[in-house]
Coordinates of C-alpha atoms in Angstrom, one line a residue:
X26 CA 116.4 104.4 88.7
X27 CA 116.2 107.5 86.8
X28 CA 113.4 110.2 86.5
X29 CA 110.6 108.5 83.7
X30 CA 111.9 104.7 84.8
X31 CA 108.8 102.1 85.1
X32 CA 109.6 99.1 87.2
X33 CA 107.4 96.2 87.8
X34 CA 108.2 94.6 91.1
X35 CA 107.5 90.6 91.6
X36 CA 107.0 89.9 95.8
X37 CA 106.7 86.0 96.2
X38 CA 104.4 85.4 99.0
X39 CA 107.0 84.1 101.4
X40 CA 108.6 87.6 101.4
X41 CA 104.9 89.5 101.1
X42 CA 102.0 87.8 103.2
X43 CA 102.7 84.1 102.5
X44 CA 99.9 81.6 104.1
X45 CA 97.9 83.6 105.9
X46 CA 97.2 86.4 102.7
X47 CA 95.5 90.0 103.7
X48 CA 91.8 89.6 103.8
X49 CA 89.8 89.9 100.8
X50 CA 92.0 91.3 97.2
X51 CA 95.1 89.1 98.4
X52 CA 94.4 85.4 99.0
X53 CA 96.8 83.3 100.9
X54 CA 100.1 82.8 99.0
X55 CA 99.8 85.0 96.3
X56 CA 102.2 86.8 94.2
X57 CA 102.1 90.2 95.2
X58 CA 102.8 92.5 91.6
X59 CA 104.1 96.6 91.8
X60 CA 103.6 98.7 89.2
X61 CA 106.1 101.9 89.8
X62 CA 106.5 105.3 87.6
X63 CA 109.5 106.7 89.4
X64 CA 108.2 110.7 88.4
X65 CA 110.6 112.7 90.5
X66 CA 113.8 112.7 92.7
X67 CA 113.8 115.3 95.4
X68 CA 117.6 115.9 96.8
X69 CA 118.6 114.9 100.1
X70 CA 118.5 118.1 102.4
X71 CA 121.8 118.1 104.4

């Protein structure tokens, strides 16, 4: 990814909370969906 990318990440529930959900905004075996700006890339300090 470079500096300005947008990604939208798709999580299929058997890899995010699968059955069992997270409580209230995620239900069981939902589809979990990540918006993400990448705005910056800070160097690795050595």
């Amino acid at each position: 990814m470079k500096t300005g990318a947008k990604w939208q990440l798709f999580i299929p529930p058997e890899l995010g909370y699968g059955e069992h959900g997270a409580g209230g905004a995620i239900g069981p075996n939902e589809t979990l969906i990540f918006d993400i700006d990448l705005l910056a890339v800070n160097p690795a300090k050595k």
